[in-house]
mmCIF file of C-alpha atoms in Angstrom:
data_model
loop_
_atom_site.group_PDB
_atom_site.id
_atom_site.type_symbol
_atom_site.label_atom_id
_atom_site.label_comp_id
_atom_site.label_asym_id
_atom_site.label_seq_id
_atom_site.Cartn_x
_atom_site.Cartn_y
_atom_site.Cartn_z
ATOM 1 C CA UNK A 889 102.434 73.165 92.426
ATOM 2 C CA UNK A 890 105.614 75.161 92.610
ATOM 3 C CA UNK A 891 106.129 77.766 95.303
ATOM 4 C CA UNK A 892 105.312 81.356 94.436
ATOM 5 C CA UNK A 893 108.318 83.675 94.405
ATOM 6 C CA UNK A 894 106.769 87.097 93.784
ATOM 7 C CA UNK A 895 103.201 88.075 94.653
ATOM 8 C CA UNK A 896 101.356 91.250 93.749
ATOM 9 C CA UNK A 897 98.572 92.311 96.114
ATOM 10 C CA UNK A 898 96.193 94.820 94.547
ATOM 11 C CA UNK A 899 94.171 96.642 97.180
ATOM 12 C CA UNK A 900 91.606 99.415 97.075
ATOM 13 C CA UNK A 901 92.549 101.068 100.417
ATOM 14 C CA UNK A 902 89.105 100.580 101.950
ATOM 15 C CA UNK A 903 88.428 99.079 105.373
ATOM 16 C CA UNK A 904 88.202 95.725 103.569
ATOM 17 C CA UNK A 905 91.866 95.772 102.450
ATOM 18 C CA UNK A 906 93.179 93.997 105.596
ATOM 19 C CA UNK A 907 91.149 90.893 104.678
ATOM 20 C CA UNK A 908 93.132 90.644 101.441
ATOM 21 C CA UNK A 909 96.413 91.616 103.104
ATOM 22 C CA UNK A 910 96.036 89.011 105.861
ATOM 23 C CA UNK A 911 95.637 86.259 103.245
ATOM 24 C CA UNK A 912 98.580 87.636 101.236
ATOM 25 C CA UNK A 913 100.796 87.745 104.330
ATOM 26 C CA UNK A 914 99.987 84.107 105.113
ATOM 27 C CA UNK A 915 100.842 83.069 101.548
ATOM 28 C CA UNK A 916 104.036 85.155 101.583
ATOM 29 C CA UNK A 917 105.156 83.517 104.801
ATOM 30 C CA UNK A 918 104.233 80.024 103.564
ATOM 31 C CA UNK A 919 106.065 80.383 100.247
ATOM 32 C CA UNK A 920 108.887 82.684 101.385
ATOM 33 C CA UNK A 921 107.834 85.032 98.594
ATOM 34 C CA UNK A 922 108.408 88.687 97.870
ATOM 35 C CA UNK A 923 105.269 90.811 98.230
ATOM 36 C CA UNK A 924 104.375 93.892 96.180
ATOM 37 C CA UNK A 925 101.560 96.174 97.333
ATOM 38 C CA UNK A 926 99.762 97.934 94.496
ATOM 39 C CA UNK A 927 97.010 100.530 94.448
ATOM 40 C CA UNK A 928 95.688 102.029 91.229
ATOM 41 C CA UNK A 929 94.169 105.506 91.379
ATOM 42 C CA UNK A 930 91.721 106.034 88.557
ATOM 43 C CA UNK A 931 92.234 109.336 86.721
ATOM 44 C CA UNK A 932 89.906 112.041 88.021
ATOM 45 C CA UNK A 933 88.900 112.778 84.430
ATOM 46 C CA UNK A 934 87.226 109.340 84.213
ATOM 47 C CA UNK A 935 84.706 110.345 86.851
ATOM 48 C CA UNK A 936 83.690 113.395 84.848
ATOM 49 C CA UNK A 937 83.971 111.831 81.415
ATOM 50 C CA UNK A 938 86.500 114.475 80.407
ATOM 51 C CA UNK A 939 83.644 116.917 79.817
ATOM 52 C CA UNK A 940 84.598 119.487 82.437
ATOM 53 C CA UNK A 941 86.960 122.175 81.140
ATOM 54 C CA UNK A 942 88.990 122.334 84.356
ATOM 55 C CA UNK A 943 92.522 121.539 85.363
ATOM 56 C CA UNK A 944 92.152 118.567 87.711
ATOM 57 C CA UNK A 945 95.898 118.141 88.262
ATOM 58 C CA UNK A 946 95.858 119.397 91.850
ATOM 59 C CA UNK A 947 92.975 117.096 92.797
ATOM 60 C CA UNK A 948 94.740 114.138 91.129
ATOM 61 C CA UNK A 949 97.946 114.961 93.021
ATOM 62 C CA UNK A 950 96.038 115.031 96.323
ATOM 63 C CA UNK A 951 94.479 111.638 95.599
ATOM 64 C CA UNK A 952 97.889 110.195 94.695
ATOM 65 C CA UNK A 953 99.459 111.581 97.881
ATOM 66 C CA UNK A 954 96.662 110.204 100.087
ATOM 67 C CA UNK A 955 96.939 106.800 98.397
ATOM 68 C CA UNK A 956 100.718 106.690 98.947
ATOM 69 C CA UNK A 957 100.280 107.572 102.620
ATOM 70 C CA UNK A 958 97.646 104.878 103.183
ATOM 71 C CA UNK A 959 99.596 102.279 101.221
ATOM 72 C CA UNK A 960 102.655 103.199 103.307
ATOM 73 C CA UNK A 961 100.712 102.488 106.496
ATOM 74 C CA UNK A 962 99.668 99.090 105.194
ATOM 75 C CA UNK A 963 103.228 98.433 104.047
ATOM 76 C CA UNK A 964 104.564 99.184 107.504
ATOM 77 C CA UNK A 965 101.866 97.074 109.186
ATOM 78 C CA UNK A 966 102.464 94.063 106.901
ATOM 79 C CA UNK A 967 106.243 94.330 106.575
ATOM 80 C CA UNK A 968 106.420 95.418 102.929
ATOM 81 C CA UNK A 969 109.382 97.655 102.073
ATOM 82 C CA UNK A 970 108.770 101.097 100.518
ATOM 83 C CA UNK A 971 110.345 100.024 97.229
ATOM 84 C CA UNK A 972 107.665 97.314 96.966
ATOM 85 C CA UNK A 973 104.765 99.743 97.432
ATOM 86 C CA UNK A 974 103.411 101.002 94.116
ATOM 87 C CA UNK A 975 100.756 103.648 93.532
ATOM 88 C CA UNK A 976 99.972 104.294 89.896
ATOM 89 C CA UNK A 977 97.274 106.079 87.896
ATOM 90 C CA UNK A 978 95.160 104.375 85.248
ATOM 91 C CA UNK A 979 92.592 101.648 84.695
ATOM 92 C CA UNK A 980 93.034 99.117 87.525
ATOM 93 C CA UNK A 981 92.970 95.949 85.381
ATOM 94 C CA UNK A 982 95.433 97.327 82.828
ATOM 95 C CA UNK A 983 97.841 98.696 85.415
ATOM 96 C CA UNK A 984 97.792 95.500 87.475
ATOM 97 C CA UNK A 985 98.539 93.451 84.339
ATOM 98 C CA UNK A 986 101.342 95.843 83.342
ATOM 99 C CA UNK A 987 103.019 95.845 86.754
ATOM 100 C CA UNK A 988 102.687 92.071 87.118
ATOM 101 C CA UNK A 989 104.405 91.546 83.777
ATOM 102 C CA UNK A 990 107.133 94.150 84.402
ATOM 103 C CA UNK A 991 107.897 92.758 87.862
ATOM 104 C CA UNK A 992 107.803 89.067 86.914
ATOM 105 C CA UNK A 993 104.952 88.304 89.299
ATOM 106 C CA UNK A 994 103.713 84.718 89.505
ATOM 107 C CA UNK A 995 100.613 85.350 91.664
ATOM 108 C CA UNK A 996 98.203 88.279 91.756
ATOM 109 C CA UNK A 997 95.997 88.576 94.839
ATOM 110 C CA UNK A 998 92.836 90.693 94.690
ATOM 111 C CA UNK A 999 89.709 91.081 96.776
ATOM 112 C CA UNK A 1000 86.350 89.939 95.440
ATOM 113 C CA UNK A 1001 82.862 90.643 96.679
ATOM 114 C CA UNK A 1002 81.531 87.565 94.888
ATOM 115 C CA UNK A 1003 79.012 89.400 92.768
ATOM 116 C CA UNK A 1004 76.426 87.436 90.830
ATOM 117 C CA UNK A 1005 74.052 87.992 87.961
ATOM 118 C CA UNK A 1006 74.015 91.447 86.407
ATOM 119 C CA UNK A 1007 76.756 92.746 88.674
ATOM 120 C CA UNK A 1008 79.049 89.986 87.415
ATOM 121 C CA UNK A 1009 78.147 90.710 83.788
ATOM 122 C CA UNK A 1010 79.007 94.366 84.283
ATOM 123 C CA UNK A 1011 82.425 93.276 85.471
ATOM 124 C CA UNK A 1012 84.641 93.952 88.436
ATOM 125 C CA UNK A 1013 88.311 94.614 88.964
ATOM 126 C CA UNK A 1014 88.880 91.032 90.128
ATOM 127 C CA UNK A 1015 87.179 89.653 87.027
ATOM 128 C CA UNK A 1016 89.125 92.041 84.805
ATOM 129 C CA UNK A 1017 92.410 90.987 86.378
ATOM 130 C CA UNK A 1018 91.580 87.297 85.987
ATOM 131 C CA UNK A 1019 90.971 87.646 82.261
ATOM 132 C CA UNK A 1020 94.100 88.837 80.569
ATOM 133 C CA UNK A 1021 96.889 87.870 82.916
ATOM 134 C CA UNK A 1022 99.487 85.189 82.328
ATOM 135 C CA UNK A 1023 100.040 84.251 85.974
ATOM 136 C CA UNK A 1024 97.826 82.757 88.673
ATOM 137 C CA UNK A 1025 95.180 84.966 90.288
ATOM 138 C CA UNK A 1026 93.753 84.493 93.763
ATOM 139 C CA UNK A 1027 90.456 86.250 94.455
ATOM 140 C CA UNK A 1028 90.042 86.610 98.222
ATOM 141 C CA UNK A 1029 86.389 86.615 99.282
ATOM 142 C CA UNK A 1030 85.527 89.871 101.070
ATOM 143 C CA UNK A 1031 83.061 89.440 103.914
#
């Protein structure tokens, strides 16, 4: 197996994120790789199905700002430069695939709750990332 050069860590900014970040930091240090931190904010309109005739721009901007601040804290804690911290808006699987391809990533690291049965059939971000990417994917078990 060749060493990884550029790793993308997709986190959801919950209290579980450090479990994924700790694993990513270990791999970065082992391989001497570059680390990108990515968080995808889903569009506010998705939550409402686009049925509410309101301008949700201000709410979306607040969510984006909060995500950038939290990602910045993780970046500082784990030694990831600002230019390698990416907050974007969209569907998580699609955005992670897009960024990985644009940035020439050779490993994507995501958290996984290890769902089974119906929950697995309904899909998860980790499962969505796994199917459709051209590089390796590491799903870190969340405890």
